[in-house]
mmCIF file of C-alpha atoms and ligand atoms in Angstrom:
data_model
loop_
_atom_site.group_PDB
_atom_site.id
_atom_site.type_symbol
_atom_site.label_atom_id
_atom_site.label_comp_id
_atom_site.label_asym_id
_atom_site.label_seq_id
_atom_site.Cartn_x
_atom_site.Cartn_y
_atom_site.Cartn_z
ATOM 1 C CA MET J 1 0.000 0.000 0.000
ATOM 2 C CA ARG J 2 1.293 3.431 -0.936
ATOM 3 C CA THR J 3 1.834 5.840 1.966
ATOM 4 C CA HIS J 4 2.805 9.490 2.366
ATOM 5 C CA ARG J 5 4.853 11.106 5.149
ATOM 6 C CA VAL J 6 2.668 13.642 6.988
ATOM 7 C CA THR J 7 4.231 15.936 9.590
ATOM 8 C CA ILE J 8 2.093 18.089 11.854
ATOM 9 C CA HIS J 9 3.476 20.902 13.991
ATOM 10 C CA TRP J 10 1.039 20.967 16.897
ATOM 11 C CA ARG J 11 1.671 24.542 18.004
ATOM 12 C CA GLN J 12 -0.498 24.464 21.117
ATOM 13 C CA LYS J 13 1.330 21.404 22.502
ATOM 14 C CA GLY J 14 4.798 22.287 21.227
ATOM 15 C CA ARG J 15 5.004 18.911 19.464
ATOM 16 C CA VAL J 16 6.016 17.786 16.009
ATOM 17 C CA ILE J 17 4.325 14.529 15.004
ATOM 18 C CA SER J 18 5.095 12.593 11.869
ATOM 19 C CA HIS J 19 3.552 9.416 10.451
ATOM 20 C CA GLU J 20 3.231 7.512 7.234
ATOM 21 C CA VAL J 21 -0.399 7.869 6.135
ATOM 22 C CA PRO J 22 -1.836 5.329 3.698
ATOM 23 C CA GLU J 23 -3.098 6.932 0.510
ATOM 24 C CA GLY J 24 -6.851 7.398 0.640
ATOM 25 C CA GLU J 25 -7.051 7.403 4.450
ATOM 26 C CA TYR J 26 -8.131 10.470 6.377
ATOM 27 C CA ILE J 27 -5.105 12.070 8.045
ATOM 28 C CA LEU J 28 -6.847 12.703 11.383
ATOM 29 C CA GLN J 29 -8.041 9.090 11.559
ATOM 30 C CA SER J 30 -4.653 7.718 10.537
ATOM 31 C CA PHE J 31 -2.855 9.716 13.229
ATOM 32 C CA GLU J 32 -5.362 8.442 15.821
ATOM 33 C CA LYS J 33 -4.771 4.846 14.742
ATOM 34 C CA GLN J 34 -1.040 5.424 15.111
ATOM 35 C CA GLY J 35 -1.434 6.729 18.669
ATOM 36 C CA ASP J 36 -1.443 10.477 18.091
ATOM 37 C CA PRO J 37 -4.933 11.943 18.298
ATOM 38 C CA LEU J 38 -5.050 15.541 17.072
ATOM 39 C CA PRO J 39 -7.700 18.178 17.895
ATOM 40 C CA PHE J 40 -11.131 17.573 16.395
ATOM 41 C CA SER J 41 -14.817 18.032 17.085
ATOM 42 C CA CYS J 42 -17.340 17.273 14.332
ATOM 43 C CA ARG J 43 -15.217 14.963 12.143
ATOM 44 C CA ASN J 44 -17.357 16.028 9.204
ATOM 45 C CA GLY J 45 -15.405 18.975 7.802
ATOM 46 C CA CYS J 46 -17.756 21.566 9.270
ATOM 47 C CA CYS J 47 -16.437 23.016 12.544
ATOM 48 C CA THR J 48 -12.756 23.930 11.796
ATOM 49 C CA SER J 49 -11.477 22.374 15.076
ATOM 50 C CA CYS J 50 -9.009 20.257 13.097
ATOM 51 C CA ALA J 51 -7.788 23.101 10.885
ATOM 52 C CA VAL J 52 -4.172 23.311 9.821
ATOM 53 C CA ARG J 53 -2.172 25.565 7.566
ATOM 54 C CA ILE J 54 -0.105 23.756 4.991
ATOM 55 C CA GLN J 55 3.576 24.601 4.964
ATOM 56 C CA GLN J 56 4.668 22.112 2.312
ATOM 57 C CA GLY J 57 2.749 19.794 0.033
ATOM 58 C CA GLU J 58 -0.929 19.507 -0.664
ATOM 59 C CA LEU J 59 -3.917 17.437 0.368
ATOM 60 C CA ASP J 60 -7.200 16.208 -1.018
ATOM 61 C CA GLN J 61 -10.059 17.729 0.968
ATOM 62 C CA GLN J 62 -13.025 17.689 -1.374
ATOM 63 C CA GLU J 63 -15.368 17.057 1.573
ATOM 64 C CA ALA J 64 -14.263 20.106 3.605
ATOM 65 C CA MET J 65 -17.600 21.935 3.684
ATOM 66 C CA GLY J 66 -16.434 24.223 6.522
ATOM 67 C CA LEU J 67 -13.646 25.787 4.504
ATOM 68 C CA SER J 68 -14.199 28.261 1.689
ATOM 69 C CA ARG J 69 -12.408 28.044 -1.614
ATOM 70 C CA GLU J 70 -10.514 31.204 -0.639
ATOM 71 C CA LEU J 71 -9.215 29.699 2.615
ATOM 72 C CA ARG J 72 -8.210 26.512 0.840
ATOM 73 C CA ALA J 73 -6.296 28.637 -1.649
ATOM 74 C CA LYS J 74 -4.521 30.309 1.286
ATOM 75 C CA GLY J 75 -3.316 26.894 2.428
ATOM 76 C CA TYR J 76 -5.790 25.971 5.138
ATOM 77 C CA GLY J 77 -6.960 22.400 5.480
ATOM 78 C CA LEU J 78 -9.284 20.291 7.631
ATOM 79 C CA LEU J 79 -7.541 17.084 8.674
ATOM 80 C CA CYS J 80 -10.721 15.174 9.511
ATOM 81 C CA VAL J 81 -11.686 15.088 5.832
ATOM 82 C CA ALA J 82 -8.241 15.425 4.279
ATOM 83 C CA ARG J 83 -6.333 12.704 2.507
ATOM 84 C CA ALA J 84 -2.639 12.841 1.793
ATOM 85 C CA VAL J 85 -1.738 12.885 -1.884
ATOM 86 C CA GLY J 86 1.990 13.299 -1.260
ATOM 87 C CA PRO J 87 4.395 14.364 1.500
ATOM 88 C CA LEU J 88 2.807 17.025 3.683
ATOM 89 C CA VAL J 89 3.973 19.410 6.397
ATOM 90 C CA ALA J 90 1.354 21.505 8.193
ATOM 91 C CA GLU J 91 0.804 23.318 11.468
ATOM 92 C CA THR J 92 -2.264 23.439 13.666
ATOM 93 C CA GLN J 93 -4.230 26.664 13.877
ATOM 94 C CA ASP J 94 -6.124 28.212 16.720
ATOM 95 C CA GLU J 95 -9.701 27.077 16.336
ATOM 96 C CA ASP J 96 -11.012 30.612 16.429
ATOM 97 C CA GLU J 97 -8.521 31.788 13.833
ATOM 98 C CA VAL J 98 -9.938 29.667 11.036
ATOM 99 C CA TYR J 99 -13.466 29.832 12.410
ATOM 100 C CA ASP J 100 -13.379 33.627 12.361
ATOM 101 C CA LEU J 101 -11.898 33.696 8.869
ATOM 102 C CA GLN J 102 -14.564 31.291 7.652
ATOM 103 C CA PHE J 103 -17.639 32.441 9.564
ATOM 104 C CA GLY J 104 -16.687 35.774 11.131
ATOM 105 C CA ARG J 105 -18.348 37.818 8.427
ATOM 106 C CA HIS J 106 -21.645 36.127 9.298
ATOM 107 C CA PHE J 107 -21.389 36.020 13.107
ATOM 108 C CA GLY J 108 -19.869 38.029 15.876
ATOM 109 C CA ARG J 109 -20.584 41.495 14.554
ATOM 110 C CA GLY J 110 -20.909 42.886 18.035
ATOM 111 C CA LYS J 111 -23.583 43.080 20.603
ATOM 112 C CA ILE J 112 -27.145 44.042 19.939
ATOM 113 C CA THR J 113 -27.355 47.403 21.637
ATOM 114 C CA ARG J 114 -30.909 48.477 20.956
ATOM 115 C CA ASP J 115 -33.009 48.646 24.082
ATOM 116 C CA ILE J 116 -36.466 47.378 23.312
ATOM 117 C CA PRO J 117 -39.186 48.847 25.491
ATOM 118 C CA LEU J 118 -41.118 46.236 27.430
ATOM 119 C CA GLU J 119 -44.353 47.396 25.817
ATOM 120 C CA GLU J 120 -42.931 46.654 22.376
ATOM 121 C CA LEU J 121 -41.774 43.218 23.476
ATOM 122 C CA GLU J 122 -45.299 42.490 24.673
ATOM 123 C CA THR J 123 -46.618 43.136 21.156
ATOM 124 C CA TRP J 124 -44.195 40.510 19.745
ATOM 125 C CA LYS J 125 -46.052 37.776 21.633
ATOM 126 C CA GLU J 126 -49.209 38.348 19.644
HETATM 127 S S1 FES K 201 -13.303 18.098 13.220
HETATM 128 FE FE1 FES K 201 -14.724 19.566 12.573
HETATM 129 S S2 FES K 201 -13.947 20.255 10.688
HETATM 130 FE FE2 FES K 201 -12.636 18.662 11.263
#
């Protein structure tokens, strides 16, 4: 079986982890099977918890719904739905970093500051 060397710089833990990943296998799952679980949450390519930024190489992540085409072009990847297609070196990202880049324009635009009079709220119940 063909394999590819995948190296992950896990910034938050100060670790560098490297494994041979069989072609066609998800990188996150392969690392888990080899004793090195990496950060994750949904495992479906939606939440960005497993996001990395590619330093060298490329990956196949056609199922990464939680990552825009623009962020993929900037080198971000989601390991839970990424397959190695060659040697790869990447580093973990802060969850909020990629989440904000991906979803920040839709959420988190500040607090709602309008005070709604109680009388007006009462009319909303009708
Ligand atoms: S674990 Fe949620 S996108 Fe990978």
